[in-house]
Tab-separated table of C-alpha atoms in Angstrom:
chain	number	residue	atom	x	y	z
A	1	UNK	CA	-20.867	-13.956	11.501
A	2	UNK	CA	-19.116	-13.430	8.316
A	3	UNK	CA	-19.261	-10.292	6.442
A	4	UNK	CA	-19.036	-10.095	2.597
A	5	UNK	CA	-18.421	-7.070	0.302
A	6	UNK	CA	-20.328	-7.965	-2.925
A	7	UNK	CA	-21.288	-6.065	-5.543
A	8	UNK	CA	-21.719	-6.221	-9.587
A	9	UNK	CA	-18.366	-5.786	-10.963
A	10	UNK	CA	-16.687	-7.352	-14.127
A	11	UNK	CA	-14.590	-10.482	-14.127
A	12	UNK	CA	-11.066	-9.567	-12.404
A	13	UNK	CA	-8.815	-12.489	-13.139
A	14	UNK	CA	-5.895	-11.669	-14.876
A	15	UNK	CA	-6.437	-9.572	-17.724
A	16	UNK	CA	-10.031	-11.028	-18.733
A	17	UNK	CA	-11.292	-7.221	-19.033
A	18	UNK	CA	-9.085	-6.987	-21.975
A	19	UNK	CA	-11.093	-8.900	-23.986
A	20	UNK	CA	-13.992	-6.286	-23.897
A	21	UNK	CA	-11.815	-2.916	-23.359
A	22	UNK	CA	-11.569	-1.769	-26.915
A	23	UNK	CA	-8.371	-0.526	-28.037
A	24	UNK	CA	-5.511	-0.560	-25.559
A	25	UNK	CA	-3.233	2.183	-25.519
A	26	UNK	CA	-0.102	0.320	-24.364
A	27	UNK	CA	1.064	-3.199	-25.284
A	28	UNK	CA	1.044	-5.911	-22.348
A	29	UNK	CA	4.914	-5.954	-23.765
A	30	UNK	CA	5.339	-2.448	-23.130
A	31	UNK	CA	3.652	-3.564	-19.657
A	32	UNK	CA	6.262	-6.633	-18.413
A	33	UNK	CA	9.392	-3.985	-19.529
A	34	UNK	CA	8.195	-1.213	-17.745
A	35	UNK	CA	7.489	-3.641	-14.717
A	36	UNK	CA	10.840	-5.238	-15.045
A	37	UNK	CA	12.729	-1.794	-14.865
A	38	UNK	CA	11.141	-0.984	-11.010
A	39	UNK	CA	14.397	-1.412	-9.009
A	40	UNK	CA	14.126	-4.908	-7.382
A	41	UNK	CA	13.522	-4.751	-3.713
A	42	UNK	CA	16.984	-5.037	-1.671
A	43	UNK	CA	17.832	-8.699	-0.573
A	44	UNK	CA	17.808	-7.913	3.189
A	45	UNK	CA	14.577	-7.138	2.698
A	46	UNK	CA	13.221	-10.128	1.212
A	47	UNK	CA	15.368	-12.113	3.794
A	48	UNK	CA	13.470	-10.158	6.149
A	49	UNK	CA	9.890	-10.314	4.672
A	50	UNK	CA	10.108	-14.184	4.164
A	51	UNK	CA	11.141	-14.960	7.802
A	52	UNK	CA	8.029	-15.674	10.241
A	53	UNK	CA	6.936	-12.904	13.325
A	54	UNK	CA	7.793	-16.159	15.482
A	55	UNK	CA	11.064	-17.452	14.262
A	56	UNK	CA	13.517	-18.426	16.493
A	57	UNK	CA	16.609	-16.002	15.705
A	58	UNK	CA	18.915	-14.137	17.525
A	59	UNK	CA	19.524	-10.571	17.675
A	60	UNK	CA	23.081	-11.094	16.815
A	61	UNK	CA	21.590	-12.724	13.596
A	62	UNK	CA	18.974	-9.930	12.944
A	63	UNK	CA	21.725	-7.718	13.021
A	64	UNK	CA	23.878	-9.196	10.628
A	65	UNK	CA	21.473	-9.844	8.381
A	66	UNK	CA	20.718	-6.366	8.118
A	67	UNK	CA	24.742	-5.477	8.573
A	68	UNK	CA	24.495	-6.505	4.751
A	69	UNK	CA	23.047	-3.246	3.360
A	70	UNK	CA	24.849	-0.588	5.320
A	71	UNK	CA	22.882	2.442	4.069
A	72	UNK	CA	19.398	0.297	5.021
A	73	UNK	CA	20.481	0.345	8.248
A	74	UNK	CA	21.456	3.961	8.367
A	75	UNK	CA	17.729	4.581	7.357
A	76	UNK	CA	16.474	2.068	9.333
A	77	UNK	CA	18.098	3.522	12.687
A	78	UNK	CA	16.925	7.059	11.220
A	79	UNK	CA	13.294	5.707	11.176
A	80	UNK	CA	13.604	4.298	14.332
A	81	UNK	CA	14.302	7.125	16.063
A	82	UNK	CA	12.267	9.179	14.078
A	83	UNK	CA	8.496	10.982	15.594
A	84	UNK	CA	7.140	8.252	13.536
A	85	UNK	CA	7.728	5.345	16.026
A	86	UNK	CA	7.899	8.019	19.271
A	87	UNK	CA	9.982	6.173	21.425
A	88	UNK	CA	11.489	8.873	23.401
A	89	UNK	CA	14.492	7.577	23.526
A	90	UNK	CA	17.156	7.442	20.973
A	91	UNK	CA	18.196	4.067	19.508
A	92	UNK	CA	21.871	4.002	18.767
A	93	UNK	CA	22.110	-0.163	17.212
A	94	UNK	CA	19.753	-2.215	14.705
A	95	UNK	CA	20.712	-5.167	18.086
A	96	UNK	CA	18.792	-2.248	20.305
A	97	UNK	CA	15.949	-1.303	17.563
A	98	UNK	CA	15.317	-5.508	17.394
A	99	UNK	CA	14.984	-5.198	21.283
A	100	UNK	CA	12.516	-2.438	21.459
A	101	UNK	CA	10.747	-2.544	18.764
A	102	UNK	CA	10.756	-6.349	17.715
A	103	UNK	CA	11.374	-8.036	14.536
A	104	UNK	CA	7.967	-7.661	12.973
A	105	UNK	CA	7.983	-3.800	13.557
A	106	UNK	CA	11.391	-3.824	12.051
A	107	UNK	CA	10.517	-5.657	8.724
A	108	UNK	CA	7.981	-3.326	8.634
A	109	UNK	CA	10.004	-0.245	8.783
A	110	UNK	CA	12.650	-2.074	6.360
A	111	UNK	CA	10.618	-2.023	4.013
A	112	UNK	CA	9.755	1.720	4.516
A	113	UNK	CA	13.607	2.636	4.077
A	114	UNK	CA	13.843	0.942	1.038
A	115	UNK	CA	10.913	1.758	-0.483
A	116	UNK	CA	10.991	6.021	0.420
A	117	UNK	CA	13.368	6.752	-3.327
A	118	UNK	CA	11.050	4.232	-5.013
A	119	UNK	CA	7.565	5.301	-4.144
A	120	UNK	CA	8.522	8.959	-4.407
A	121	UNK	CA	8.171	9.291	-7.806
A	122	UNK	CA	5.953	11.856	-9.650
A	123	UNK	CA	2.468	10.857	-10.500
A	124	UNK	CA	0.414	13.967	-11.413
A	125	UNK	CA	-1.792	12.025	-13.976
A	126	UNK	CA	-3.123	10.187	-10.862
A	127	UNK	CA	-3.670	13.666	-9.288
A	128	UNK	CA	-0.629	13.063	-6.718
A	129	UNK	CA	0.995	16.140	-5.877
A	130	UNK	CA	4.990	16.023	-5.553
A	131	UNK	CA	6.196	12.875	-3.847
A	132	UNK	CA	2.055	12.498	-3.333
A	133	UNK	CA	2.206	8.424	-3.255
A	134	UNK	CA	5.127	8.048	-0.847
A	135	UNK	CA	3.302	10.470	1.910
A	136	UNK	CA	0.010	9.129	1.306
A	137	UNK	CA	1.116	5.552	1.483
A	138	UNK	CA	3.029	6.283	4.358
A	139	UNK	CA	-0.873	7.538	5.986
A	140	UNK	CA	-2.129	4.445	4.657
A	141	UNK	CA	0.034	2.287	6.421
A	142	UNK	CA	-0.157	3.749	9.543
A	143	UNK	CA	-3.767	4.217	9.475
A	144	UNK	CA	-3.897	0.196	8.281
A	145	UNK	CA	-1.811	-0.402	11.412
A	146	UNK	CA	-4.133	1.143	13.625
A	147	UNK	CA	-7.198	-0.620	12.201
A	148	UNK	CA	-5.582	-3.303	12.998
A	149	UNK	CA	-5.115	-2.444	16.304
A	150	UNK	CA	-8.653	-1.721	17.223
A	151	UNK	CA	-9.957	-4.885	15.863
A	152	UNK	CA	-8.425	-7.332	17.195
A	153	UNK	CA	-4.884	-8.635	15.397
A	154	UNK	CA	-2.146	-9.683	16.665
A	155	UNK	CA	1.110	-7.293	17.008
A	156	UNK	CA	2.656	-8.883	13.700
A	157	UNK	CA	-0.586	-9.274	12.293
A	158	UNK	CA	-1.073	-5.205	12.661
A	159	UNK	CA	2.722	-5.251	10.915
A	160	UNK	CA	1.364	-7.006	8.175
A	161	UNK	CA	-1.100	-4.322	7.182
A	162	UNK	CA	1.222	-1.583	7.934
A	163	UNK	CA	3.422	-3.378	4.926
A	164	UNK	CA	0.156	-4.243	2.799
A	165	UNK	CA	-1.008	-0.186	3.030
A	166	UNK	CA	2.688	1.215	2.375
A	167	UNK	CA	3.064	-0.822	-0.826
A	168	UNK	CA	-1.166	-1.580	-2.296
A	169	UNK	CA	-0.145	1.215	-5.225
A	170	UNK	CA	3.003	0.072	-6.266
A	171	UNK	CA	1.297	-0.686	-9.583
A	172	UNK	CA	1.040	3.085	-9.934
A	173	UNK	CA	4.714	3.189	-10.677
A	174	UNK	CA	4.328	1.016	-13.594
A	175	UNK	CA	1.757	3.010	-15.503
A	176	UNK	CA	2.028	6.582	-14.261
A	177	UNK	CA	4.942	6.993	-16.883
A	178	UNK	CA	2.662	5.487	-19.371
A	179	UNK	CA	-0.297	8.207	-18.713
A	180	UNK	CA	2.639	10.816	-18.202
A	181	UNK	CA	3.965	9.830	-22.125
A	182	UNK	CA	0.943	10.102	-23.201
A	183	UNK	CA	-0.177	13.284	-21.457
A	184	UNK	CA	-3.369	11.624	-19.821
A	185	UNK	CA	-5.011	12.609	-16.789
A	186	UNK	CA	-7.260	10.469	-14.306
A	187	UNK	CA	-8.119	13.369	-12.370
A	188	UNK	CA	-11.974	14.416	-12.199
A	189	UNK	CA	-13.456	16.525	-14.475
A	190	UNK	CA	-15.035	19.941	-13.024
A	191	UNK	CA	-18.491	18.632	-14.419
A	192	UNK	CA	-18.409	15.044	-12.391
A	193	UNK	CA	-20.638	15.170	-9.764
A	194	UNK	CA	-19.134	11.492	-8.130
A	195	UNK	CA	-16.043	9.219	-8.235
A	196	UNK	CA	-15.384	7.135	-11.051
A	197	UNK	CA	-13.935	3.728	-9.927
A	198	UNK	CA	-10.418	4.139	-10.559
A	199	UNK	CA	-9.571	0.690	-12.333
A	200	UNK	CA	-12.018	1.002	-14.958
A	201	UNK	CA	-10.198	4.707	-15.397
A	202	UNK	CA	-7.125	2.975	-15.915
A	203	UNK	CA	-8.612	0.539	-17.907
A	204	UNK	CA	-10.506	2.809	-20.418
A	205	UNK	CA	-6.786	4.729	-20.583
A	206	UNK	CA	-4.418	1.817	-20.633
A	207	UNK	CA	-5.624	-1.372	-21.025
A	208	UNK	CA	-4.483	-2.300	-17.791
A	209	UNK	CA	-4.529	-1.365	-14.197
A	210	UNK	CA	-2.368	-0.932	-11.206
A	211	UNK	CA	-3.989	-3.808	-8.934
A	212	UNK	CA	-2.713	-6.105	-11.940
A	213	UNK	CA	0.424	-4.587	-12.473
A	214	UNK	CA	1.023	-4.247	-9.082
A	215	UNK	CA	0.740	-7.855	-8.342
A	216	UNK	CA	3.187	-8.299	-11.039
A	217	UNK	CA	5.879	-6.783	-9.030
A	218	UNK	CA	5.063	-7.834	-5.968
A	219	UNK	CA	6.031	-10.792	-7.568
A	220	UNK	CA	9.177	-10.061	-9.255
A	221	UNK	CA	9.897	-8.668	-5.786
A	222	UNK	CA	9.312	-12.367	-4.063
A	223	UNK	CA	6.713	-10.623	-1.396
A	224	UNK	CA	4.923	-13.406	0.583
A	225	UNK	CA	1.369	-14.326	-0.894
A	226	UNK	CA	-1.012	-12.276	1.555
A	227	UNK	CA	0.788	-9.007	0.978
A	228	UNK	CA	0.743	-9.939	-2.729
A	229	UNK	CA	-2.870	-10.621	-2.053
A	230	UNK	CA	-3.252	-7.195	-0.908
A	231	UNK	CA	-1.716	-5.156	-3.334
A	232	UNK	CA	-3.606	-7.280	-6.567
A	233	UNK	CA	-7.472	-7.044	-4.818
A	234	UNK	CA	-7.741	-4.032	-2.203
A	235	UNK	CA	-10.041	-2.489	-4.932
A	236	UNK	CA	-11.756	-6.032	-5.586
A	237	UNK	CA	-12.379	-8.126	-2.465
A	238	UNK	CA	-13.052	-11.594	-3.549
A	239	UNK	CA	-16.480	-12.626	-2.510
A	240	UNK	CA	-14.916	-16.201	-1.118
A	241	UNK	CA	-12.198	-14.186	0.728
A	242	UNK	CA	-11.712	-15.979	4.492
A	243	UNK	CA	-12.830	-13.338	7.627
A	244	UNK	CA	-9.160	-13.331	8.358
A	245	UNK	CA	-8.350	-12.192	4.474
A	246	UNK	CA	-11.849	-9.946	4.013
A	247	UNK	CA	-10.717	-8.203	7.597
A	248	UNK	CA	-6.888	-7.098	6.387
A	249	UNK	CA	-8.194	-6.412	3.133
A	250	UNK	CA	-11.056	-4.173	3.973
A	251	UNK	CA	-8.934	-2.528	6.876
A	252	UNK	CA	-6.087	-1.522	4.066
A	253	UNK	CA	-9.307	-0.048	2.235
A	254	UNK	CA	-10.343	1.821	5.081
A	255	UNK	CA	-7.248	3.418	5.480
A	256	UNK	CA	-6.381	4.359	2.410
A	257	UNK	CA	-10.537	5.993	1.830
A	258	UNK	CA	-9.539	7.633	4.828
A	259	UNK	CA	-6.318	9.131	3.099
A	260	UNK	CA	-8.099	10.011	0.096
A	261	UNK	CA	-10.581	11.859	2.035
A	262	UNK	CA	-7.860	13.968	4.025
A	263	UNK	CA	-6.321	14.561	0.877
A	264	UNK	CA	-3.095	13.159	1.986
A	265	UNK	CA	-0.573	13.474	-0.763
A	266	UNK	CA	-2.978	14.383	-3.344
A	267	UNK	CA	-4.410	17.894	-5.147
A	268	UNK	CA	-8.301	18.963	-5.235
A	269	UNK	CA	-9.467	17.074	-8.399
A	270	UNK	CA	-8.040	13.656	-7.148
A	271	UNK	CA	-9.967	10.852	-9.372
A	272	UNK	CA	-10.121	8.188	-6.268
A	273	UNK	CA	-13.074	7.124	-4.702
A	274	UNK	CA	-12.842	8.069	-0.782
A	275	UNK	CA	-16.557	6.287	0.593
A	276	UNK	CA	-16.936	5.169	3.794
A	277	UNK	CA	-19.858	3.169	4.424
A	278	UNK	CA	-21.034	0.987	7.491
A	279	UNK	CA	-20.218	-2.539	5.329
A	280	UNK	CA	-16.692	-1.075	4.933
A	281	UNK	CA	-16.452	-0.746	8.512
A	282	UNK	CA	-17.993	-3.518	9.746
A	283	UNK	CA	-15.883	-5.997	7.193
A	284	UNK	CA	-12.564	-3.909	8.522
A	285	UNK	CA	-13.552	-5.377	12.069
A	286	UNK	CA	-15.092	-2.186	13.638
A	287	UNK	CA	-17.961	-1.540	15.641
A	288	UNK	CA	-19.164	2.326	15.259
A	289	UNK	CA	-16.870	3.265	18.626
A	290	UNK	CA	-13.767	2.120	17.500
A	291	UNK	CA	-14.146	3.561	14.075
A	292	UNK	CA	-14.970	7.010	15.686
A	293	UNK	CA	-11.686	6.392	17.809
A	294	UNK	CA	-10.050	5.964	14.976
A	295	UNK	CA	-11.390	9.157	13.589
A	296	UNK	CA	-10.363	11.174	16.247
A	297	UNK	CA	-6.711	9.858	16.241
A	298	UNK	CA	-6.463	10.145	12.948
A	299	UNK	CA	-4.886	13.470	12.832
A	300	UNK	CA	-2.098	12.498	14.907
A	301	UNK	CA	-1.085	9.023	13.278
A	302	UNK	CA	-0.973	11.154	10.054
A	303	UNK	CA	1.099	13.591	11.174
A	304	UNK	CA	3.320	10.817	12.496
A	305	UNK	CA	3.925	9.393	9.220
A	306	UNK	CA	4.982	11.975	7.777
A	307	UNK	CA	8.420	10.695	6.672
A	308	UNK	CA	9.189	13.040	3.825
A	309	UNK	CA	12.291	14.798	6.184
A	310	UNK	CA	13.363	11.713	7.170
């Protein structure tokens, strides 16, 4: 049985809000410059992301390929043998990491080397306290990973929302400068009493938000559809969304409530909305048990991802 998240929310194709926001604070000009100013995601890395879990390629090639960007594959090997992946043993060759690990763990922590500089930016108008966004993505991903785990996906499947929770905020980057200019803060007042949804905060500030702007560069960044999928509705599940596509998306939701509710990354007055309900679980492809096992490892696999001395 299929499992829906629906609820009354305004139209969220492209910018159709606009129409009805009011005055917008920054130009969608301003917008597409700031966007094209992210640093562009290393060409290894899109090599990497656009090649299959399945593909039929050597180590030798792997290794190569990845021979490109020397100072990825410093990181990479640092990751590697990092308490993040606890292998117990120490990895001393990307050819070795590819054997171990595999290749879709490896695109997976590719992206995490060359992401760390980019993601760790500061972002206090969010309420993201100093290099906030890379630790709590980090949490996300790992906690995506693990949903993924416990319901039922495949090994590169689970990759694939380990990759979808590190990068769902990259629109963040684009317009956290913009609130920073502009001294604006999305952080809760003392008097709210709830969470206000955090793209009609942007909205009301900007004129945009960072699901939209974050699709943006996952497209100037050539990521593959579904992770661009990801990153552009993880706040907005499409009602016709496919069990496979409602299951990743809602599991990268879970993770990252569960972040927000930790506090991972972020200070007190946080704006973002960290409710867990039994739809949410259910849609994530949980049954009551595994969500409580998650729970209770949850402590751990944050610890774990802690990559901020790596």
């Amino acid at each position: 049985t299929s499992v829906k998240l629906v609820k009354p929310i305004d139209d969220d194709s492209g910018l159709a809000y606009r129409q009805s926001a009011g005055i917008a604070r920054v130009s969608e000009i301003e917008v597409l410059s700031a966007i094209e100013r992210i640093p562009s995601m290393p060409l290894v890395v899109q090599k990497l992301l656009a090649r299959s879990g399945n593909m039929a390629s050597s180590t030798a090639d792997l290794e190569d390929l990845i021979k490109q960007d020397i100072g990825l594959a410093g990181r990479l090997l640092k990751l590697v043998n990092s308490p993040f992946y606890g292998l117990g043993k120490q990895v001393s060759s990307i050819s070795q990491a590819v054997t171990i690990i595999g290749l879709a763990s490896l695109k997976s922590l590719a992206v995490a080397a060359s992401t760390s500089s980019i993601l760790a930016i500061d972002l206090a108008g969010y309420g993201y306290a100093d290099k906030g966004l890379w630790l709590n993505s980090c949490a996300t991903a790992a906690l995506a990973k693990a949903v993924a785990q416990r319901n039922g996906a495949s090994r590169d499947d689970a990759e694939e929302y380990f990759v979808a929770g590190l990068l769902r905020d990259i629109g963040m980057l684009v317009l956290g400068p913009f609130l920073a200019q502009q001294k604006i803060s999305l952080r809760r007042l003392p008097e709210a009493k709830a969470e206000t949804d955090i793209l009609r905060r942007e909205r009301e500030a900007l004129g945009f938000d960072h699901c939209w702007a974050g699709e943006k560069v996952a497209e100037k960044w050539t990521l593959p559809e579904g992770l661009r999928l990801v990153i552009g509705h993880h706040h907005r599940i499409p009602p016709d969304a496919s069990v496979q596509v409602l299951r990743q998306l809602a599991g990268v939701r879970l993770a990252e409530r569960l972040t927000y509710a930790a506090g991972v990354g972020l200070v007190k007055d946080h704006p973002f909305d960290h409710q867990i309900d039994a739809l949410l679980i259910q849609a994530a492809g949980l049954n009551s048990v595994k969500f409580q096992d998650l729970v209770k490892a949850m402590p751990e696999i944050v610890a774990q991802s802690d990559l901020s001395n790596v």
